[in-house]
Amino acid sequence: MNTTKSEFQKRISEINIYFETLEMLDRGECRIVCQTLIGEEEIMHIDSELSKILKANGFILLYNLIESTVRKSIDAILNVVKDEGLTYRTLSDKLKKLWIKQEIKNINANEIGIKVLNIAESILNNELLLLKQECITISGNIDAQKIREIAQAVGCDEPKDGAALKTIKDKRNHLAHGEYTFAEIGKEFSVKDLMTFKQKTEEHLKLVLMNVEDYINNKKYRAI
């Protein structure tokens, strides 16, 4: 879990650098001054189009923070299960369901009998179980509702609210799928709006990390 929190802080620091630069756009005319190798000075003004693009890119950074934090949190839980060498009998009911879902995923009709037999043998023989990250579907569409669904699936406390995360996910998807240009997305928001999104995202993800840490510390992944 320490690794997960450290990675979160690292990404927050990177985002803070970017957003501090964005804040300059609201203070007046901005320009980039470059000292060339031969000592000449070159200047490029940051016009309204570049400003829009820079703002839109903020949604990419925020979404990457959200998805990374969720993935790393899932990894932290699954790694603890692996490190403790848990079996079907010692897993919580929630994780038992996830393991079975993982084992029967993508099997065809001809494999059902063999797969059921293998699952039954693993349980009866009290074998150590390996939960893989794909037992929880993410697929690049994480917002507050998806985070709550994942929390329900593993038996972790659910963070409330998080409406800002849906806007971030939607705008990121518009950009990733080429539905809108960066300038078209960026013109909808002020730098102040972006700063608010950043603040709300950071607050929500800190709650996620707190809940995951509580889940691990209190061994909620184990059978009662």
PDB file of N, CA and C in Angstrom, residues 84-186:
ATOM      1  N   GLU A  84      -0.188 -13.576   1.448  1.00  0.00           N
ATOM      2  CA  GLU A  84      -0.662 -14.338   2.605  1.00  0.00           C
ATOM      3  C   GLU A  84      -0.980 -15.790   2.254  1.00  0.00           C
ATOM      4  N   GLY A  85      -0.924 -16.135   0.967  1.00  0.00           N
ATOM      5  CA  GLY A  85      -1.171 -17.516   0.560  1.00  0.00           C
ATOM      6  C   GLY A  85      -2.564 -17.998   0.918  1.00  0.00           C
ATOM      7  N   LEU A  86      -3.565 -17.205   0.544  1.00  0.00           N
ATOM      8  CA  LEU A  86      -4.934 -17.536   0.913  1.00  0.00           C
ATOM      9  C   LEU A  86      -5.544 -18.569  -0.026  1.00  0.00           C
ATOM     10  N   THR A  87      -6.458 -19.339   0.517  1.00  0.00           N
ATOM     11  CA  THR A  87      -7.183 -20.349  -0.241  1.00  0.00           C
ATOM     12  C   THR A  87      -8.641 -19.932  -0.363  1.00  0.00           C
ATOM     13  N   TYR A  88      -9.429 -20.712  -1.073  1.00  0.00           N
ATOM     14  CA  TYR A  88     -10.846 -20.398  -1.245  1.00  0.00           C
ATOM     15  C   TYR A  88     -11.537 -20.278   0.116  1.00  0.00           C
ATOM     16  N   ARG A  89     -11.214 -21.147   1.018  1.00  0.00           N
ATOM     17  CA  ARG A  89     -11.870 -21.162   2.329  1.00  0.00           C
ATOM     18  C   ARG A  89     -11.519 -19.935   3.167  1.00  0.00           C
ATOM     19  N   THR A  90     -10.350 -19.378   2.941  1.00  0.00           N
ATOM     20  CA  THR A  90      -9.922 -18.243   3.771  1.00  0.00           C
ATOM     21  C   THR A  90     -10.206 -16.887   3.125  1.00  0.00           C
ATOM     22  N   LEU A  91     -10.710 -16.904   1.879  1.00  0.00           N
ATOM     23  CA  LEU A  91     -11.069 -15.647   1.212  1.00  0.00           C
ATOM     24  C   LEU A  91     -12.439 -15.163   1.670  1.00  0.00           C
ATOM     25  N   SER A  92     -12.653 -13.863   1.596  1.00  0.00           N
ATOM     26  CA  SER A  92     -13.978 -13.297   1.861  1.00  0.00           C
ATOM     27  C   SER A  92     -14.946 -13.754   0.773  1.00  0.00           C
ATOM     28  N   ASP A  93     -16.233 -13.700   1.080  1.00  0.00           N
ATOM     29  CA  ASP A  93     -17.242 -14.106   0.094  1.00  0.00           C
ATOM     30  C   ASP A  93     -17.139 -13.286  -1.187  1.00  0.00           C
ATOM     31  N   LYS A  94     -16.837 -11.999  -1.051  1.00  0.00           N
ATOM     32  CA  LYS A  94     -16.726 -11.126  -2.221  1.00  0.00           C
ATOM     33  C   LYS A  94     -15.598 -11.587  -3.145  1.00  0.00           C
ATOM     34  N   LEU A  95     -14.442 -11.902  -2.549  1.00  0.00           N
ATOM     35  CA  LEU A  95     -13.302 -12.312  -3.359  1.00  0.00           C
ATOM     36  C   LEU A  95     -13.477 -13.724  -3.911  1.00  0.00           C
ATOM     37  N   LYS A  96     -14.224 -14.567  -3.190  1.00  0.00           N
ATOM     38  CA  LYS A  96     -14.549 -15.887  -3.742  1.00  0.00           C
ATOM     39  C   LYS A  96     -15.308 -15.739  -5.057  1.00  0.00           C
ATOM     40  N   LYS A  97     -16.276 -14.831  -5.064  1.00  0.00           N
ATOM     41  CA  LYS A  97     -17.076 -14.609  -6.276  1.00  0.00           C
ATOM     42  C   LYS A  97     -16.206 -14.085  -7.413  1.00  0.00           C
ATOM     43  N   LEU A  98     -15.283 -13.193  -7.077  1.00  0.00           N
ATOM     44  CA  LEU A  98     -14.394 -12.652  -8.107  1.00  0.00           C
ATOM     45  C   LEU A  98     -13.487 -13.737  -8.682  1.00  0.00           C
ATOM     46  N   TRP A  99     -12.998 -14.629  -7.816  1.00  0.00           N
ATOM     47  CA  TRP A  99     -12.123 -15.701  -8.292  1.00  0.00           C
ATOM     48  C   TRP A  99     -12.875 -16.644  -9.225  1.00  0.00           C
ATOM     49  N   ILE A 100     -14.094 -17.024  -8.848  1.00  0.00           N
ATOM     50  CA  ILE A 100     -14.892 -17.907  -9.705  1.00  0.00           C
ATOM     51  C   ILE A 100     -15.196 -17.223 -11.038  1.00  0.00           C
ATOM     52  N   LYS A 101     -15.549 -15.943 -10.970  1.00  0.00           N
ATOM     53  CA  LYS A 101     -15.811 -15.172 -12.190  1.00  0.00           C
ATOM     54  C   LYS A 101     -14.582 -15.164 -13.094  1.00  0.00           C
ATOM     55  N   GLN A 102     -13.420 -15.017 -12.479  1.00  0.00           N
ATOM     56  CA  GLN A 102     -12.159 -15.018 -13.226  1.00  0.00           C
ATOM     57  C   GLN A 102     -11.913 -16.366 -13.895  1.00  0.00           C
ATOM     58  N   GLU A 103     -12.196 -17.451 -13.173  1.00  0.00           N
ATOM     59  CA  GLU A 103     -11.899 -18.791 -13.678  1.00  0.00           C
ATOM     60  C   GLU A 103     -12.822 -19.225 -14.808  1.00  0.00           C
ATOM     61  N   ILE A 104     -14.040 -18.715 -14.834  1.00  0.00           N
ATOM     62  CA  ILE A 104     -14.987 -19.153 -15.874  1.00  0.00           C
ATOM     63  C   ILE A 104     -15.091 -18.153 -17.020  1.00  0.00           C
ATOM     64  N   LYS A 105     -14.316 -17.076 -16.937  1.00  0.00           N
ATOM     65  CA  LYS A 105     -14.382 -16.043 -17.961  1.00  0.00           C
ATOM     66  C   LYS A 105     -13.866 -16.573 -19.296  1.00  0.00           C
ATOM     67  N   ASN A 106     -14.599 -16.281 -20.333  1.00  0.00           N
ATOM     68  CA  ASN A 106     -14.202 -16.591 -21.716  1.00  0.00           C
ATOM     69  C   ASN A 106     -14.055 -18.092 -22.018  1.00  0.00           C
ATOM     70  N   ILE A 107     -14.741 -18.954 -21.288  1.00  0.00           N
ATOM     71  CA  ILE A 107     -14.679 -20.376 -21.630  1.00  0.00           C
ATOM     72  C   ILE A 107     -15.819 -20.709 -22.583  1.00  0.00           C
ATOM     73  N   ASN A 108     -15.575 -21.671 -23.464  1.00  0.00           N
ATOM     74  CA  ASN A 108     -16.629 -22.078 -24.384  1.00  0.00           C
ATOM     75  C   ASN A 108     -17.361 -23.307 -23.859  1.00  0.00           C
ATOM     76  N   ALA A 109     -18.416 -23.703 -24.528  1.00  0.00           N
ATOM     77  CA  ALA A 109     -19.275 -24.792 -24.062  1.00  0.00           C
ATOM     78  C   ALA A 109     -18.508 -26.097 -23.881  1.00  0.00           C
ATOM     79  N   ASN A 110     -17.515 -26.346 -24.725  1.00  0.00           N
ATOM     80  CA  ASN A 110     -16.765 -27.600 -24.646  1.00  0.00           C
ATOM     81  C   ASN A 110     -15.835 -27.682 -23.435  1.00  0.00           C
ATOM     82  N   GLU A 111     -15.544 -26.528 -22.832  1.00  0.00           N
ATOM     83  CA  GLU A 111     -14.600 -26.486 -21.707  1.00  0.00           C
ATOM     84  C   GLU A 111     -15.280 -26.431 -20.349  1.00  0.00           C
ATOM     85  N   ILE A 112     -16.597 -26.274 -20.337  1.00  0.00           N
ATOM     86  CA  ILE A 112     -17.305 -26.054 -19.066  1.00  0.00           C
ATOM     87  C   ILE A 112     -17.067 -27.183 -18.074  1.00  0.00           C
ATOM     88  N   GLY A 113     -17.222 -28.434 -18.529  1.00  0.00           N
ATOM     89  CA  GLY A 113     -17.073 -29.568 -17.625  1.00  0.00           C
ATOM     90  C   GLY A 113     -15.701 -29.629 -16.998  1.00  0.00           C
ATOM     91  N   ILE A 114     -14.656 -29.467 -17.819  1.00  0.00           N
ATOM     92  CA  ILE A 114     -13.279 -29.511 -17.321  1.00  0.00           C
ATOM     93  C   ILE A 114     -13.009 -28.364 -16.365  1.00  0.00           C
ATOM     94  N   LYS A 115     -13.533 -27.192 -16.718  1.00  0.00           N
ATOM     95  CA  LYS A 115     -13.287 -26.019 -15.883  1.00  0.00           C
ATOM     96  C   LYS A 115     -13.949 -26.155 -14.519  1.00  0.00           C
ATOM     97  N   VAL A 116     -15.183 -26.633 -14.505  1.00  0.00           N
ATOM     98  CA  VAL A 116     -15.888 -26.834 -13.230  1.00  0.00           C
ATOM     99  C   VAL A 116     -15.140 -27.842 -12.376  1.00  0.00           C
ATOM    100  N   LEU A 117     -14.626 -28.905 -13.006  1.00  0.00           N
ATOM    101  CA  LEU A 117     -13.861 -29.922 -12.269  1.00  0.00           C
ATOM    102  C   LEU A 117     -12.602 -29.323 -11.668  1.00  0.00           C
ATOM    103  N   ASN A 118     -11.903 -28.497 -12.435  1.00  0.00           N
ATOM    104  CA  ASN A 118     -10.676 -27.856 -11.933  1.00  0.00           C
ATOM    105  C   ASN A 118     -10.961 -26.922 -10.767  1.00  0.00           C
ATOM    106  N   ILE A 119     -12.069 -26.168 -10.874  1.00  0.00           N
ATOM    107  CA  ILE A 119     -12.456 -25.268  -9.784  1.00  0.00           C
ATOM    108  C   ILE A 119     -12.768 -26.058  -8.522  1.00  0.00           C
ATOM    109  N   ALA A 120     -13.537 -27.149  -8.695  1.00  0.00           N
ATOM    110  CA  ALA A 120     -13.915 -27.986  -7.544  1.00  0.00           C
ATOM    111  C   ALA A 120     -12.680 -28.593  -6.886  1.00  0.00           C
ATOM    112  N   GLU A 121     -11.730 -29.053  -7.684  1.00  0.00           N
ATOM    113  CA  GLU A 121     -10.511 -29.656  -7.137  1.00  0.00           C
ATOM    114  C   GLU A 121      -9.677 -28.622  -6.379  1.00  0.00           C
ATOM    115  N   SER A 122      -9.614 -27.407  -6.918  1.00  0.00           N
ATOM    116  CA  SER A 122      -8.856 -26.350  -6.244  1.00  0.00           C
ATOM    117  C   SER A 122      -9.436 -26.051  -4.866  1.00  0.00           C
ATOM    118  N   ILE A 123     -10.768 -26.043  -4.789  1.00  0.00           N
ATOM    119  CA  ILE A 123     -11.436 -25.764  -3.515  1.00  0.00           C
ATOM    120  C   ILE A 123     -11.251 -26.913  -2.537  1.00  0.00           C
ATOM    121  N   LEU A 124     -11.504 -28.136  -3.013  1.00  0.00           N
ATOM    122  CA  LEU A 124     -11.420 -29.310  -2.149  1.00  0.00           C
ATOM    123  C   LEU A 124     -10.000 -29.572  -1.669  1.00  0.00           C
ATOM    124  N   ASN A 125      -9.030 -29.306  -2.516  1.00  0.00           N
ATOM    125  CA  ASN A 125      -7.626 -29.535  -2.154  1.00  0.00           C
ATOM    126  C   ASN A 125      -7.014 -28.363  -1.388  1.00  0.00           C
ATOM    127  N   ASN A 126      -7.833 -27.345  -1.148  1.00  0.00           N
ATOM    128  CA  ASN A 126      -7.392 -26.179  -0.380  1.00  0.00           C
ATOM    129  C   ASN A 126      -6.146 -25.535  -0.996  1.00  0.00           C
ATOM    130  N   GLU A 127      -6.172 -25.412  -2.332  1.00  0.00           N
ATOM    131  CA  GLU A 127      -5.025 -24.857  -3.037  1.00  0.00           C
ATOM    132  C   GLU A 127      -4.951 -23.337  -2.875  1.00  0.00           C
ATOM    133  N   LEU A 128      -3.734 -22.806  -2.974  1.00  0.00           N
ATOM    134  CA  LEU A 128      -3.557 -21.357  -2.939  1.00  0.00           C
ATOM    135  C   LEU A 128      -4.159 -20.766  -4.209  1.00  0.00           C
ATOM    136  N   LEU A 129      -4.869 -19.669  -4.066  1.00  0.00           N
ATOM    137  CA  LEU A 129      -5.545 -19.063  -5.214  1.00  0.00           C
ATOM    138  C   LEU A 129      -4.812 -17.813  -5.687  1.00  0.00           C
ATOM    139  N   LEU A 130      -4.839 -17.619  -6.986  1.00  0.00           N
ATOM    140  CA  LEU A 130      -4.226 -16.434  -7.588  1.00  0.00           C
ATOM    141  C   LEU A 130      -5.313 -15.584  -8.217  1.00  0.00           C
ATOM    142  N   LEU A 131      -5.527 -14.418  -7.646  1.00  0.00           N
ATOM    143  CA  LEU A 131      -6.469 -13.460  -8.220  1.00  0.00           C
ATOM    144  C   LEU A 131      -5.697 -12.526  -9.143  1.00  0.00           C
ATOM    145  N   LYS A 132      -6.155 -12.416 -10.383  1.00  0.00           N
ATOM    146  CA  LYS A 132      -5.511 -11.554 -11.367  1.00  0.00           C
ATOM    147  C   LYS A 132      -6.292 -10.250 -11.492  1.00  0.00           C
ATOM    148  N   GLN A 133      -5.612  -9.203 -11.947  1.00  0.00           N
ATOM    149  CA  GLN A 133      -6.276  -7.898 -12.023  1.00  0.00           C
ATOM    150  C   GLN A 133      -7.469  -7.925 -12.971  1.00  0.00           C
ATOM    151  N   GLU A 134      -7.428  -8.796 -13.992  1.00  0.00           N
ATOM    152  CA  GLU A 134      -8.542  -8.848 -14.935  1.00  0.00           C
ATOM    153  C   GLU A 134      -9.822  -9.413 -14.328  1.00  0.00           C
ATOM    154  N   CYS A 135      -9.757  -9.886 -13.077  1.00  0.00           N
ATOM    155  CA  CYS A 135     -10.989 -10.336 -12.418  1.00  0.00           C
ATOM    156  C   CYS A 135     -11.902  -9.144 -12.139  1.00  0.00           C
ATOM    157  N   ILE A 136     -11.347  -7.941 -12.240  1.00  0.00           N
ATOM    158  CA  ILE A 136     -12.125  -6.712 -12.087  1.00  0.00           C
ATOM    159  C   ILE A 136     -12.018  -5.924 -13.385  1.00  0.00           C
ATOM    160  N   THR A 137     -13.144  -5.698 -14.037  1.00  0.00           N
ATOM    161  CA  THR A 137     -13.152  -5.020 -15.326  1.00  0.00           C
ATOM    162  C   THR A 137     -13.010  -3.513 -15.150  1.00  0.00           C
ATOM    163  N   ILE A 138     -12.046  -2.938 -15.859  1.00  0.00           N
ATOM    164  CA  ILE A 138     -11.837  -1.488 -15.820  1.00  0.00           C
ATOM    165  C   ILE A 138     -12.091  -0.880 -17.192  1.00  0.00           C
ATOM    166  N   SER A 139     -11.388  -1.351 -18.188  1.00  0.00           N
ATOM    167  CA  SER A 139     -11.576  -0.993 -19.602  1.00  0.00           C
ATOM    168  C   SER A 139     -11.599   0.510 -19.895  1.00  0.00           C
ATOM    169  N   GLY A 140     -10.767   1.271 -19.209  1.00  0.00           N
ATOM    170  CA  GLY A 140     -10.602   2.674 -19.558  1.00  0.00           C
ATOM    171  C   GLY A 140     -11.802   3.572 -19.359  1.00  0.00           C
ATOM    172  N   ASN A 141     -12.705   3.207 -18.474  1.00  0.00           N
ATOM    173  CA  ASN A 141     -13.897   4.035 -18.238  1.00  0.00           C
ATOM    174  C   ASN A 141     -14.165   4.190 -16.741  1.00  0.00           C
ATOM    175  N   ILE A 142     -13.212   4.760 -16.051  1.00  0.00           N
ATOM    176  CA  ILE A 142     -13.324   4.865 -14.598  1.00  0.00           C
ATOM    177  C   ILE A 142     -13.832   6.247 -14.200  1.00  0.00           C
ATOM    178  N   ASP A 143     -14.906   6.246 -13.435  1.00  0.00           N
ATOM    179  CA  ASP A 143     -15.406   7.455 -12.794  1.00  0.00           C
ATOM    180  C   ASP A 143     -15.820   7.065 -11.381  1.00  0.00           C
ATOM    181  N   ALA A 144     -16.489   7.959 -10.674  1.00  0.00           N
ATOM    182  CA  ALA A 144     -16.850   7.678  -9.281  1.00  0.00           C
ATOM    183  C   ALA A 144     -17.794   6.481  -9.169  1.00  0.00           C
ATOM    184  N   GLN A 145     -18.720   6.343 -10.116  1.00  0.00           N
ATOM    185  CA  GLN A 145     -19.651   5.216 -10.084  1.00  0.00           C
ATOM    186  C   GLN A 145     -18.905   3.901 -10.272  1.00  0.00           C
ATOM    187  N   LYS A 146     -17.958   3.871 -11.205  1.00  0.00           N
ATOM    188  CA  LYS A 146     -17.163   2.663 -11.432  1.00  0.00           C
ATOM    189  C   LYS A 146     -16.330   2.331 -10.206  1.00  0.00           C
ATOM    190  N   ILE A 147     -15.792   3.334  -9.553  1.00  0.00           N
ATOM    191  CA  ILE A 147     -15.019   3.118  -8.327  1.00  0.00           C
ATOM    192  C   ILE A 147     -15.900   2.495  -7.260  1.00  0.00           C
ATOM    193  N   ARG A 148     -17.148   2.968  -7.150  1.00  0.00           N
ATOM    194  CA  ARG A 148     -18.067   2.385  -6.166  1.00  0.00           C
ATOM    195  C   ARG A 148     -18.386   0.937  -6.514  1.00  0.00           C
ATOM    196  N   GLU A 149     -18.534   0.642  -7.793  1.00  0.00           N
ATOM    197  CA  GLU A 149     -18.815  -0.737  -8.215  1.00  0.00           C
ATOM    198  C   GLU A 149     -17.645  -1.667  -7.869  1.00  0.00           C
ATOM    199  N   ILE A 150     -16.432  -1.170  -8.075  1.00  0.00           N
ATOM    200  CA  ILE A 150     -15.247  -1.972  -7.735  1.00  0.00           C
ATOM    201  C   ILE A 150     -15.170  -2.185  -6.233  1.00  0.00           C
ATOM    202  N   ALA A 151     -15.455  -1.120  -5.471  1.00  0.00           N
ATOM    203  CA  ALA A 151     -15.447  -1.236  -4.009  1.00  0.00           C
ATOM    204  C   ALA A 151     -16.469  -2.265  -3.537  1.00  0.00           C
ATOM    205  N   GLN A 152     -17.651  -2.255  -4.131  1.00  0.00           N
ATOM    206  CA  GLN A 152     -18.676  -3.245  -3.787  1.00  0.00           C
ATOM    207  C   GLN A 152     -18.200  -4.652  -4.113  1.00  0.00           C
ATOM    208  N   ALA A 153     -17.509  -4.800  -5.247  1.00  0.00           N
ATOM    209  CA  ALA A 153     -17.070  -6.127  -5.690  1.00  0.00           C
ATOM    210  C   ALA A 153     -16.046  -6.745  -4.755  1.00  0.00           C
ATOM    211  N   VAL A 154     -15.173  -5.916  -4.175  1.00  0.00           N
ATOM    212  CA  VAL A 154     -14.141  -6.464  -3.288  1.00  0.00           C
ATOM    213  C   VAL A 154     -14.540  -6.378  -1.816  1.00  0.00           C
ATOM    214  N   GLY A 155     -15.606  -5.617  -1.503  1.00  0.00           N
ATOM    215  CA  GLY A 155     -16.047  -5.484  -0.112  1.00  0.00           C
ATOM    216  C   GLY A 155     -15.382  -4.343   0.624  1.00  0.00           C
ATOM    217  N   CYS A 156     -14.995  -3.317  -0.128  1.00  0.00           N
ATOM    218  CA  CYS A 156     -14.332  -2.145   0.454  1.00  0.00           C
ATOM    219  C   CYS A 156     -15.362  -1.024   0.644  1.00  0.00           C
ATOM    220  N   ASP A 157     -15.111  -0.133   1.598  1.00  0.00           N
ATOM    221  CA  ASP A 157     -16.008   1.010   1.785  1.00  0.00           C
ATOM    222  C   ASP A 157     -16.005   1.874   0.534  1.00  0.00           C
ATOM    223  N   GLU A 158     -17.169   2.433   0.209  1.00  0.00           N
ATOM    224  CA  GLU A 158     -17.323   3.218  -1.011  1.00  0.00           C
ATOM    225  C   GLU A 158     -17.207   4.719  -0.726  1.00  0.00           C
ATOM    226  N   PRO A 159     -16.371   5.414  -1.482  1.00  0.00           N
ATOM    227  CA  PRO A 159     -16.322   6.884  -1.341  1.00  0.00           C
ATOM    228  C   PRO A 159     -17.580   7.508  -1.951  1.00  0.00           C
ATOM    229  N   LYS A 160     -18.076   8.545  -1.343  1.00  0.00           N
ATOM    230  CA  LYS A 160     -19.308   9.193  -1.807  1.00  0.00           C
ATOM    231  C   LYS A 160     -19.016  10.273  -2.844  1.00  0.00           C
ATOM    232  N   ASP A 161     -20.079  10.710  -3.508  1.00  0.00           N
ATOM    233  CA  ASP A 161     -20.029  11.823  -4.458  1.00  0.00           C
ATOM    234  C   ASP A 161     -19.034  11.535  -5.589  1.00  0.00           C
ATOM    235  N   GLY A 162     -18.187  12.503  -5.941  1.00  0.00           N
ATOM    236  CA  GLY A 162     -17.221  12.311  -7.023  1.00  0.00           C
ATOM    237  C   GLY A 162     -17.765  12.635  -8.401  1.00  0.00           C
ATOM    238  N   ALA A 163     -18.752  13.538  -8.483  1.00  0.00           N
ATOM    239  CA  ALA A 163     -19.367  13.880  -9.772  1.00  0.00           C
ATOM    240  C   ALA A 163     -18.336  14.419 -10.768  1.00  0.00           C
ATOM    241  N   ALA A 164     -17.302  15.098 -10.275  1.00  0.00           N
ATOM    242  CA  ALA A 164     -16.297  15.678 -11.171  1.00  0.00           C
ATOM    243  C   ALA A 164     -15.585  14.606 -11.984  1.00  0.00           C
ATOM    244  N   LEU A 165     -15.465  13.408 -11.437  1.00  0.00           N
ATOM    245  CA  LEU A 165     -14.741  12.343 -12.131  1.00  0.00           C
ATOM    246  C   LEU A 165     -15.440  11.908 -13.415  1.00  0.00           C
ATOM    247  N   LYS A 166     -16.757  12.025 -13.445  1.00  0.00           N
ATOM    248  CA  LYS A 166     -17.482  11.652 -14.665  1.00  0.00           C
ATOM    249  C   LYS A 166     -17.176  12.631 -15.791  1.00  0.00           C
ATOM    250  N   THR A 167     -17.132  13.912 -15.466  1.00  0.00           N
ATOM    251  CA  THR A 167     -16.790  14.906 -16.484  1.00  0.00           C
ATOM    252  C   THR A 167     -15.389  14.656 -17.017  1.00  0.00           C
ATOM    253  N   ILE A 168     -14.460  14.367 -16.117  1.00  0.00           N
ATOM    254  CA  ILE A 168     -13.078  14.094 -16.530  1.00  0.00           C
ATOM    255  C   ILE A 168     -13.028  12.872 -17.440  1.00  0.00           C
ATOM    256  N   LYS A 169     -13.733  11.805 -17.067  1.00  0.00           N
ATOM    257  CA  LYS A 169     -13.762  10.590 -17.898  1.00  0.00           C
ATOM    258  C   LYS A 169     -14.357  10.886 -19.268  1.00  0.00           C
ATOM    259  N   ASP A 170     -15.475  11.601 -19.288  1.00  0.00           N
ATOM    260  CA  ASP A 170     -16.148  11.891 -20.554  1.00  0.00           C
ATOM    261  C   ASP A 170     -15.265  12.735 -21.479  1.00  0.00           C
ATOM    262  N   LYS A 171     -14.644  13.768 -20.931  1.00  0.00           N
ATOM    263  CA  LYS A 171     -13.802  14.644 -21.754  1.00  0.00           C
ATOM    264  C   LYS A 171     -12.569  13.887 -22.244  1.00  0.00           C
ATOM    265  N   ARG A 172     -11.998  13.078 -21.396  1.00  0.00           N
ATOM    266  CA  ARG A 172     -10.844  12.274 -21.805  1.00  0.00           C
ATOM    267  C   ARG A 172     -11.228  11.328 -22.930  1.00  0.00           C
ATOM    268  N   ASN A 173     -12.394  10.690 -22.836  1.00  0.00           N
ATOM    269  CA  ASN A 173     -12.834   9.770 -23.878  1.00  0.00           C
ATOM    270  C   ASN A 173     -13.117  10.502 -25.192  1.00  0.00           C
ATOM    271  N   HIS A 174     -13.689  11.702 -25.102  1.00  0.00           N
ATOM    272  CA  HIS A 174     -13.918  12.499 -26.311  1.00  0.00           C
ATOM    273  C   HIS A 174     -12.592  12.763 -27.035  1.00  0.00           C
ATOM    274  N   LEU A 175     -11.558  13.043 -26.253  1.00  0.00           N
ATOM    275  CA  LEU A 175     -10.245  13.308 -26.835  1.00  0.00           C
ATOM    276  C   LEU A 175      -9.593  12.028 -27.357  1.00  0.00           C
ATOM    277  N   ALA A 176      -9.657  10.963 -26.548  1.00  0.00           N
ATOM    278  CA  ALA A 176      -9.008   9.703 -26.921  1.00  0.00           C
ATOM    279  C   ALA A 176      -9.619   9.089 -28.171  1.00  0.00           C
ATOM    280  N   HIS A 177     -10.925   9.261 -28.352  1.00  0.00           N
ATOM    281  CA  HIS A 177     -11.619   8.663 -29.491  1.00  0.00           C
ATOM    282  C   HIS A 177     -11.735   9.610 -30.681  1.00  0.00           C
ATOM    283  N   GLY A 178     -11.166  10.787 -30.540  1.00  0.00           N
ATOM    284  CA  GLY A 178     -11.154  11.740 -31.650  1.00  0.00           C
ATOM    285  C   GLY A 178     -12.496  12.372 -31.950  1.00  0.00           C
ATOM    286  N   GLU A 179     -13.407  12.353 -30.977  1.00  0.00           N
ATOM    287  CA  GLU A 179     -14.736  12.929 -31.209  1.00  0.00           C
ATOM    288  C   GLU A 179     -14.692  14.455 -31.244  1.00  0.00           C
ATOM    289  N   TYR A 180     -13.772  15.035 -30.487  1.00  0.00           N
ATOM    290  CA  TYR A 180     -13.586  16.486 -30.473  1.00  0.00           C
ATOM    291  C   TYR A 180     -12.085  16.781 -30.501  1.00  0.00           C
ATOM    292  N   THR A 181     -11.728  17.953 -30.985  1.00  0.00           N
ATOM    293  CA  THR A 181     -10.323  18.359 -30.934  1.00  0.00           C
ATOM    294  C   THR A 181     -10.005  18.877 -29.538  1.00  0.00           C
ATOM    295  N   PHE A 182      -8.717  19.002 -29.247  1.00  0.00           N
ATOM    296  CA  PHE A 182      -8.303  19.543 -27.950  1.00  0.00           C
ATOM    297  C   PHE A 182      -8.804  20.980 -27.788  1.00  0.00           C
ATOM    298  N   ALA A 183      -8.759  21.750 -28.870  1.00  0.00           N
ATOM    299  CA  ALA A 183      -9.210  23.146 -28.791  1.00  0.00           C
ATOM    300  C   ALA A 183     -10.707  23.221 -28.511  1.00  0.00           C
ATOM    301  N   GLU A 184     -11.476  22.306 -29.093  1.00  0.00           N
ATOM    302  CA  GLU A 184     -12.927  22.302 -28.872  1.00  0.00           C
ATOM    303  C   GLU A 184     -13.262  21.973 -27.423  1.00  0.00           C
ATOM    304  N   ILE A 185     -12.512  21.048 -26.824  1.00  0.00           N
ATOM    305  CA  ILE A 185     -12.734  20.719 -25.412  1.00  0.00           C
ATOM    306  C   ILE A 185     -12.251  21.850 -24.521  1.00  0.00           C
ATOM    307  N   GLY A 186     -11.067  22.371 -24.824  1.00  0.00           N
ATOM    308  CA  GLY A 186     -10.466  23.394 -23.968  1.00  0.00           C
ATOM    309  C   GLY A 186     -11.242  24.684 -23.901  1.00  0.00           C
TER     310      GLY A 186
END
